[in-house]
PDB file of C-alpha atoms in Angstrom:
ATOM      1  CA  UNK V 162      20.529 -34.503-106.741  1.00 43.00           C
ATOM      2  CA  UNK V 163      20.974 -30.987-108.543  1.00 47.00           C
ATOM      3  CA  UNK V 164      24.150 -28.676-107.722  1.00 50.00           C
ATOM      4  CA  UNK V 165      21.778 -25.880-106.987  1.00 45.00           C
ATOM      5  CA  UNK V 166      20.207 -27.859-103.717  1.00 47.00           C
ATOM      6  CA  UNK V 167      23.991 -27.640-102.721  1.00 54.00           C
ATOM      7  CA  UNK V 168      24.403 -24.207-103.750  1.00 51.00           C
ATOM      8  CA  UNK V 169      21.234 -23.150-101.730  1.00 46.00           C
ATOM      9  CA  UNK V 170      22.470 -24.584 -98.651  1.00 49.00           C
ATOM     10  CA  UNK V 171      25.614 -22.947 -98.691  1.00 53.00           C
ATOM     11  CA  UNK V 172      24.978 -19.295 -99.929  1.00 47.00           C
ATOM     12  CA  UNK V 173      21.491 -18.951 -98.041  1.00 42.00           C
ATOM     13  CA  UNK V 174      21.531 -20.873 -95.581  1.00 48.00           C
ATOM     14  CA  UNK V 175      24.443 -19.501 -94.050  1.00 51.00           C
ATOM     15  CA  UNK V 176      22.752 -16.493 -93.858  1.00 48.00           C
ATOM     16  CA  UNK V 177      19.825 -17.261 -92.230  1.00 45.00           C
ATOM     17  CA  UNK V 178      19.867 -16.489 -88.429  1.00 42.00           C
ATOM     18  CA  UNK V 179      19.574 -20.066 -86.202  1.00 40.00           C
ATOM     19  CA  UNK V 180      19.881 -19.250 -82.507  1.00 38.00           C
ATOM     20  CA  UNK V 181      18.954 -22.116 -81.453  1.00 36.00           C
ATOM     21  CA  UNK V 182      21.063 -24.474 -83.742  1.00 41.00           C
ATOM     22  CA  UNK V 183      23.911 -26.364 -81.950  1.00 39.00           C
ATOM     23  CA  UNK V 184      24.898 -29.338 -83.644  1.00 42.00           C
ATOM     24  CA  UNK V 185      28.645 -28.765 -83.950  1.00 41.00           C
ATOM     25  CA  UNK V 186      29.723 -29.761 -80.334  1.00 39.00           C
ATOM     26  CA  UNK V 187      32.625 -31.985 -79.523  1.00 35.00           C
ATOM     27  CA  UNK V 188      35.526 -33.510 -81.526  1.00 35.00           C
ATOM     28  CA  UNK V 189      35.835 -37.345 -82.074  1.00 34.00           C
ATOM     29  CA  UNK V 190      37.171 -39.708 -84.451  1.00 34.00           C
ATOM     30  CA  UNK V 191      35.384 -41.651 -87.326  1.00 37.00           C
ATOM     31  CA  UNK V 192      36.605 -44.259 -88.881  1.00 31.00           C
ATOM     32  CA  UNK V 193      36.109 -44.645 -92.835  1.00 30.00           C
ATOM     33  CA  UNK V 194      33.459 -47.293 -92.603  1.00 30.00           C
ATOM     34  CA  UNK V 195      31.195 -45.521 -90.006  1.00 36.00           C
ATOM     35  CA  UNK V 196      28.507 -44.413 -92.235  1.00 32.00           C
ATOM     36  CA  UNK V 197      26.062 -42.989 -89.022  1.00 31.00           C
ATOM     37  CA  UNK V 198      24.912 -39.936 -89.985  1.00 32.00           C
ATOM     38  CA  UNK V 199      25.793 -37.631 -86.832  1.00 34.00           C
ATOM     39  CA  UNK V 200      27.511 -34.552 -86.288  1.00 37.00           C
ATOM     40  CA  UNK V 201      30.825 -35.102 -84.344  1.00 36.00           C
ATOM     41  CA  UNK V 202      33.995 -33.316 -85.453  1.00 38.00           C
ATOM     42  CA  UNK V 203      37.325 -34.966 -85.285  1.00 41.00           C
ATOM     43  CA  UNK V 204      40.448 -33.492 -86.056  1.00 46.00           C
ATOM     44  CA  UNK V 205      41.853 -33.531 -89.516  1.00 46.00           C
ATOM     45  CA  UNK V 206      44.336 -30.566 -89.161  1.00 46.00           C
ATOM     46  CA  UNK V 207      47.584 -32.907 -89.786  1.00 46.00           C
ATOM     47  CA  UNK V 208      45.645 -35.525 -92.014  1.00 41.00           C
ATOM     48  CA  UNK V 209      42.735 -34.494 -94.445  1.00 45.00           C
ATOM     49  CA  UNK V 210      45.715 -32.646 -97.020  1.00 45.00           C
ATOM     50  CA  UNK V 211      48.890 -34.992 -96.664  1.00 43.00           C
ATOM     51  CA  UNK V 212      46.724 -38.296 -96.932  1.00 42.00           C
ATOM     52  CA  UNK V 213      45.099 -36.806-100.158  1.00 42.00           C
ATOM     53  CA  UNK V 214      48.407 -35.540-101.808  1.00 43.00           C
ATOM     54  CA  UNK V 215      49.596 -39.254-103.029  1.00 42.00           C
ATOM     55  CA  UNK V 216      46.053 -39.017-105.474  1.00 43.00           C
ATOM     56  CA  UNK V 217      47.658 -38.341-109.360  1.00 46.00           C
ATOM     57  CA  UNK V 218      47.856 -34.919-109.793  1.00 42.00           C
ATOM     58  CA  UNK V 219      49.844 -35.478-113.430  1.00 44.00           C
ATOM     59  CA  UNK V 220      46.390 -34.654-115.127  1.00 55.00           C
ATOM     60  CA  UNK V 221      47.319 -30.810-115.016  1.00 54.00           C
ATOM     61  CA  UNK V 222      50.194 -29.258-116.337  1.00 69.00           C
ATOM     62  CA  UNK V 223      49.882 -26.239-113.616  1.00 94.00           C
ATOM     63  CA  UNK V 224      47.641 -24.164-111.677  1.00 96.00           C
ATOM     64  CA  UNK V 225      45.965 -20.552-111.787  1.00 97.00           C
ATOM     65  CA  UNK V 226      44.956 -18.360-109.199  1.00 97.00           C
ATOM     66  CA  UNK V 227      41.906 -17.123-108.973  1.00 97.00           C
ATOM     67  CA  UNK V 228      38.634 -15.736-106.133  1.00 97.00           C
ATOM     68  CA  UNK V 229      38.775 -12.335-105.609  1.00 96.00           C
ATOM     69  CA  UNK V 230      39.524  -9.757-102.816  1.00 95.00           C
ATOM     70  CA  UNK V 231      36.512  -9.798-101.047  1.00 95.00           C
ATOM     71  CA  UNK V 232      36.740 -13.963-100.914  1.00 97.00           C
ATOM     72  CA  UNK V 233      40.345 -14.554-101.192  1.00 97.00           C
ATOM     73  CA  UNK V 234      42.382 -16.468-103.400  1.00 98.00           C
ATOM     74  CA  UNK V 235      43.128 -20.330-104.285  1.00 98.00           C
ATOM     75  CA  UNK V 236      45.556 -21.863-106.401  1.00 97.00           C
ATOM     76  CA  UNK V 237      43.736 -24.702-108.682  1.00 97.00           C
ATOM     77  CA  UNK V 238      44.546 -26.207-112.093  1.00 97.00           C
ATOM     78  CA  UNK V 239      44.807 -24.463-114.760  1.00 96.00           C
ATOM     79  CA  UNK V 240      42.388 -26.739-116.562  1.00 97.00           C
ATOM     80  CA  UNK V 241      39.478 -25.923-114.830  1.00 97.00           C
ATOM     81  CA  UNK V 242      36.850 -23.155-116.506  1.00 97.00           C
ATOM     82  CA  UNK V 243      35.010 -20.020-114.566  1.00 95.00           C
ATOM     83  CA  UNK V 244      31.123 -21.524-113.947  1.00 88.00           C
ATOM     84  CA  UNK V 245      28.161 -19.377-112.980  1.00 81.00           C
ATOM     85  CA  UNK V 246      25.205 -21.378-111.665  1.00 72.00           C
ATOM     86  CA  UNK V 247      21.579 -18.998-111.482  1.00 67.00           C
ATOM     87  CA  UNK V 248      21.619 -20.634-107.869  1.00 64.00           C
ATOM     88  CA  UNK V 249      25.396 -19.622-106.517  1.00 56.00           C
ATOM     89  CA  UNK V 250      24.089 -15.959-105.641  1.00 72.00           C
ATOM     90  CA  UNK V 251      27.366 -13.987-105.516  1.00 85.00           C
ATOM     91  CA  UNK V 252      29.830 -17.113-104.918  1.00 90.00           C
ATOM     92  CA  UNK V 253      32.922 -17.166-107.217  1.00 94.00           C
ATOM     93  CA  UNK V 254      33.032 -20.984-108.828  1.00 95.00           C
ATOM     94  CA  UNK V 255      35.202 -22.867-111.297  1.00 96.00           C
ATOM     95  CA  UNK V 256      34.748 -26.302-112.700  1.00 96.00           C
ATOM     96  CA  UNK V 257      36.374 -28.818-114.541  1.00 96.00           C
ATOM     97  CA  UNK V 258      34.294 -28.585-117.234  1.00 94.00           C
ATOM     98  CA  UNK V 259      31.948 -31.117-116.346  1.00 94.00           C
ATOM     99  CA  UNK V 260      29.655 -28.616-114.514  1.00 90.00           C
ATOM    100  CA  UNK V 261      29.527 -31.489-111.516  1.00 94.00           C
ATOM    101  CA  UNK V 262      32.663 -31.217-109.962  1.00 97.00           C
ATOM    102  CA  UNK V 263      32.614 -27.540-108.841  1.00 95.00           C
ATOM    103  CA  UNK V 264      34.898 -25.523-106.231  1.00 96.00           C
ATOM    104  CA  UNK V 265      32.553 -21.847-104.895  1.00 95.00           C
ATOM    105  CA  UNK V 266      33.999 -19.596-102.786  1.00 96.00           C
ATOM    106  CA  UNK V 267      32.290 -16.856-100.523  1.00 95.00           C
ATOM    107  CA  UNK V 268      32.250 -14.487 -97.453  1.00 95.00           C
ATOM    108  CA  UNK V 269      29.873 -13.090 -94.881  1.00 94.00           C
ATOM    109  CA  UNK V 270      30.542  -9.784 -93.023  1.00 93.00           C
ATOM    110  CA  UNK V 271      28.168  -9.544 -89.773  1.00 92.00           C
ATOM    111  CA  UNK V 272      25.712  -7.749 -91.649  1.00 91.00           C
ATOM    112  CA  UNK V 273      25.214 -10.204 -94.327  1.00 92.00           C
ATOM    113  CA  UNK V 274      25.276 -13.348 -92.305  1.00 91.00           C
ATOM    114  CA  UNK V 275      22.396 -11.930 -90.589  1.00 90.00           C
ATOM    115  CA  UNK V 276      23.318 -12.532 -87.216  1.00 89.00           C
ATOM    116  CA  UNK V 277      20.538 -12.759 -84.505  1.00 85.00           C
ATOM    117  CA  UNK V 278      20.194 -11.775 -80.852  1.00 86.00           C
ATOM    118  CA  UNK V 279      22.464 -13.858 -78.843  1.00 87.00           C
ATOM    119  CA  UNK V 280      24.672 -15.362 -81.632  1.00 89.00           C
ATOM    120  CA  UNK V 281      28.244 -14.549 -82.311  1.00 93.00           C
ATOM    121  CA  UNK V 282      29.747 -13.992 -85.248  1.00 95.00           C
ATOM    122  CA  UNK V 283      32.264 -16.690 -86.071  1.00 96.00           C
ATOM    123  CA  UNK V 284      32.647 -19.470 -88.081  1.00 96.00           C
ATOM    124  CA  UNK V 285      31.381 -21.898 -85.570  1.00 94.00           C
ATOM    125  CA  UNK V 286      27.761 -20.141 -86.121  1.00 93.00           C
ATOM    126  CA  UNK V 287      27.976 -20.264 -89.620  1.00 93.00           C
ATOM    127  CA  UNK V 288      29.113 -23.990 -89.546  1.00 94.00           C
ATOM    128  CA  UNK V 289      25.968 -24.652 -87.649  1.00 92.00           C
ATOM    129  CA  UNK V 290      23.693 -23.195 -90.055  1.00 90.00           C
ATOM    130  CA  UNK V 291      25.157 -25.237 -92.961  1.00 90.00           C
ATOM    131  CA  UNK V 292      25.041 -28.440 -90.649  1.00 90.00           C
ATOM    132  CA  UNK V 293      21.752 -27.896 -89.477  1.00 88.00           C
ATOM    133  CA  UNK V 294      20.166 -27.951 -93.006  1.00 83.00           C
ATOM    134  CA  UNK V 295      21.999 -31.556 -94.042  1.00 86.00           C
ATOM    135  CA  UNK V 296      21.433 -33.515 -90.339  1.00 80.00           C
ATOM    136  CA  UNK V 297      18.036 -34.631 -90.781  1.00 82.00           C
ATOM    137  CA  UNK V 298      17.958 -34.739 -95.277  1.00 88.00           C
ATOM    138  CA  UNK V 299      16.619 -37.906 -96.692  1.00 92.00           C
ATOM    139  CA  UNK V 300      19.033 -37.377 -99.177  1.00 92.00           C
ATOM    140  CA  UNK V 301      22.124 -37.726 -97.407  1.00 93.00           C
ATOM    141  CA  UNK V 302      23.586 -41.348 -96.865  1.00 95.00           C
ATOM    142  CA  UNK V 303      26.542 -39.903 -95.082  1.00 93.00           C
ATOM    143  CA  UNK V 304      27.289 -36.759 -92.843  1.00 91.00           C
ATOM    144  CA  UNK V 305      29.764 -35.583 -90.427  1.00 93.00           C
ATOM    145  CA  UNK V 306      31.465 -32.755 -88.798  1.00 92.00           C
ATOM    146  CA  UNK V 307      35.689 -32.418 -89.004  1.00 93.00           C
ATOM    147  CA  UNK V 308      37.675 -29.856 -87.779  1.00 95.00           C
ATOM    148  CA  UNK V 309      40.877 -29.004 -89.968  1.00 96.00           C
ATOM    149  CA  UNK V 310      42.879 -25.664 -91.229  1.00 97.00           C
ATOM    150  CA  UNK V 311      43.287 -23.513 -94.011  1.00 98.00           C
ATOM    151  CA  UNK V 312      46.281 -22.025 -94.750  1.00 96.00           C
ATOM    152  CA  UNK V 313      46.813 -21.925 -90.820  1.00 96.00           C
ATOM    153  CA  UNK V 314      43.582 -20.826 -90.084  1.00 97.00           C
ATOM    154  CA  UNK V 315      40.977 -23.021 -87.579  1.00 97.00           C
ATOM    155  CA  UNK V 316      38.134 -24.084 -89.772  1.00 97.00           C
ATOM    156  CA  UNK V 317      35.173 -26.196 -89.684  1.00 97.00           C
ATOM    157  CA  UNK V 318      34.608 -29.497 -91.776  1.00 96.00           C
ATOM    158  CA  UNK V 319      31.444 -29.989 -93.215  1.00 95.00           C
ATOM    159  CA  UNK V 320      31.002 -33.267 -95.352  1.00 95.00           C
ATOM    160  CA  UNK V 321      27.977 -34.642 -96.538  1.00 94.00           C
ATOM    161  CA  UNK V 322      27.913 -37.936 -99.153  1.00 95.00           C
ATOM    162  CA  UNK V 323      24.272 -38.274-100.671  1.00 95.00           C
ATOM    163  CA  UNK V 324      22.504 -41.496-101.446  1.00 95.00           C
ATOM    164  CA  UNK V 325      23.789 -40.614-105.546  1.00 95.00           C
ATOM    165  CA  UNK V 326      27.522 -40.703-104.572  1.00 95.00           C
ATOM    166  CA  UNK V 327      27.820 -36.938-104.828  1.00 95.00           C
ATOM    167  CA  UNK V 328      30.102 -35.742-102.361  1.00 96.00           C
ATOM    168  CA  UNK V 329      30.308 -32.125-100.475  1.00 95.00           C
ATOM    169  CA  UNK V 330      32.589 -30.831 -98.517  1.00 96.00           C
ATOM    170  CA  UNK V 331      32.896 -27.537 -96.718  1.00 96.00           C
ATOM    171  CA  UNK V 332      35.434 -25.245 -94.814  1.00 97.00           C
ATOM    172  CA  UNK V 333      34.384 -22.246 -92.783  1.00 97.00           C
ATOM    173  CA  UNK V 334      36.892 -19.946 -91.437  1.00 98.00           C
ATOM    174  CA  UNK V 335      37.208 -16.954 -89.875  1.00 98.00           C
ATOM    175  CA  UNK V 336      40.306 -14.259 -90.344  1.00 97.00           C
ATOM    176  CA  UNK V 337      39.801 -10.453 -89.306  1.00 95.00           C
ATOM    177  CA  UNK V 338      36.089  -9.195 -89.816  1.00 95.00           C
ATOM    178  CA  UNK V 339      35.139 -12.046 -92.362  1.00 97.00           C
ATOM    179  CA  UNK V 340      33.752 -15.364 -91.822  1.00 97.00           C
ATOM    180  CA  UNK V 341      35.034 -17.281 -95.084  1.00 98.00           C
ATOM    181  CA  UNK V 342      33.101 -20.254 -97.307  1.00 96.00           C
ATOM    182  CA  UNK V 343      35.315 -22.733 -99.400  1.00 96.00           C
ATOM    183  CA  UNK V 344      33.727 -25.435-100.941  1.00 96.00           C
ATOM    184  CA  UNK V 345      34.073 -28.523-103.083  1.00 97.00           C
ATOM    185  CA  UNK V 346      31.007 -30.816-104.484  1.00 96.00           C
ATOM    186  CA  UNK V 347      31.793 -33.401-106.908  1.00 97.00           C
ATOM    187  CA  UNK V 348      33.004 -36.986-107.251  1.00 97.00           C
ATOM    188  CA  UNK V 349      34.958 -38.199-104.212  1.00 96.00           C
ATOM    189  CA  UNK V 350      38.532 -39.017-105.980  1.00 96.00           C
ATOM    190  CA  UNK V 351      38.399 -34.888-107.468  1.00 97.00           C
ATOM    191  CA  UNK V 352      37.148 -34.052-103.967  1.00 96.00           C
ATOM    192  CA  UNK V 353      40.650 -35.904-102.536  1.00 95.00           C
ATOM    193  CA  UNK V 354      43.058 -34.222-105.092  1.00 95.00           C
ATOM    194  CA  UNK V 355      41.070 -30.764-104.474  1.00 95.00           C
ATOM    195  CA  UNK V 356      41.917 -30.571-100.952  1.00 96.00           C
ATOM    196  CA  UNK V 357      45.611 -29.372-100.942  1.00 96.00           C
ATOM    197  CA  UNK V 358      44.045 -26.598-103.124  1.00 97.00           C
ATOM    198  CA  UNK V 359      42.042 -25.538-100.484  1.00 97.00           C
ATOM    199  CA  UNK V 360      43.508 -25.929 -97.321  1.00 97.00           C
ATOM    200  CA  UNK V 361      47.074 -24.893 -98.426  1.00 97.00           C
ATOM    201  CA  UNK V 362      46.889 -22.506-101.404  1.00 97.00           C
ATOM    202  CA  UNK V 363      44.173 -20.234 -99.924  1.00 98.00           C
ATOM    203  CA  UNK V 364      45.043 -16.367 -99.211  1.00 97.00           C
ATOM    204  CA  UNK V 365      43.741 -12.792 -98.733  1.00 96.00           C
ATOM    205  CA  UNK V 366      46.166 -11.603-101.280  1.00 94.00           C
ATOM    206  CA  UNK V 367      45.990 -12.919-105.001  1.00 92.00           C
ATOM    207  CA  UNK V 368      49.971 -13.233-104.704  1.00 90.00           C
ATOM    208  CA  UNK V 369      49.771 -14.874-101.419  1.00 82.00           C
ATOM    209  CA  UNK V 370      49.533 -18.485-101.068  1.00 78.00           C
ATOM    210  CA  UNK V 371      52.089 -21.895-100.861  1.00 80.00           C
ATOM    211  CA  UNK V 372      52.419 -23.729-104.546  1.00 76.00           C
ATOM    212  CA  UNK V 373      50.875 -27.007-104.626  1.00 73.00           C
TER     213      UNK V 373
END
């Protein structure tokens, strides 16, 4: 599967106005081996980062920080290069250099997420766009909902697996007048070392931030 079908999913798809579209509902467990393909969120707030942390982080010798002030900022290592896909629209992404494990970050105001008649602008909506698109894909062999934080703020888990292995994972957020987009597609043991990065390191301010 090409990065850009990911890219397309999150940068217009979350755009696109779905007033009908509830798939994010209630919040259950899933156990590793469950490999239904059904949207349920559980609640990964106190587990998806501290499990992941044991994962060998010696391969970097530090971290930079980098996003911007419209999308925030993450800490991530200091090995990994700025990448611009022709598909990421006006995402900020980094990779490690392979150009398949990639981190994108984005925003939507009210205006830009294109919000219909009868739908409210939070990240709950914009989770439902992005979850609507991957429920029914032939190309998926895995896909659930999670609910976790980032850097204290309530977000929804989006994580799809596809029939190639490639792994996706999403966090939508909301914090003042923005609804915010943090991403990670890649292999599944980068995905588990990226998540500290993500959930912990994120920040409005470009200062801001804990240390990972």
């Amino acid at each position: 599967m090409k990065k850009k079908y990911f890219l397309l999913s999150l940068t217009i798809l979350a755009g696109l106005s779905l007033s009908s579209c509830s798939l994010i509902r209630s919040y259950s467990s899933r156990k590793p081996s469950d490999s239904s393909s059904r949207v349920s969120l559980r609640d990964d707030s106190d587990t998806s980062s501290s499990s992941r942390k044991e994962k060998d982080s010696s391969k970097t010798t530090g971290t930079q920080r980098v996003g911007s002030d419209d999308y925030g900022y993450i800490s991530i290592p200091d090995n990994w290069i700025k990448f611009t896909d022709v598909d990421g629209g006006d995402s900020v992404q980094y990779t490690d250099g392979s150009g398949y494990n990639i981190v994108t970050m984005n925003t939507y105001t009210k205006e830009k997420a294109n919000i219909g008649e009868g739908e409210e602008f939070n990240a709950e909506t914009i989770a439902q766009r992005i979850a609507y698109h991957w429920k029914d894909n032939k190309e998926v062999d895995d896909f659930w909902g999670a609910k976790s934080t980032v850097a204290g703020n309530e977000a929804f888990q989006i994580n799809v697996v596809l029939k190639s292995t490639q792994n996706l994972t999403v966090w939508v957020f909301k914090q003042g007048d923005k609804v915010y987009m943090m991403s990670f597609e890649g292999d599944e043991d980068t995905l588990y070392e990226f998540i500290p990065y993500i959930e912990e390191t994120w920040s409005v301010s470009k200062d801001g931030g804990k240390s990972i």
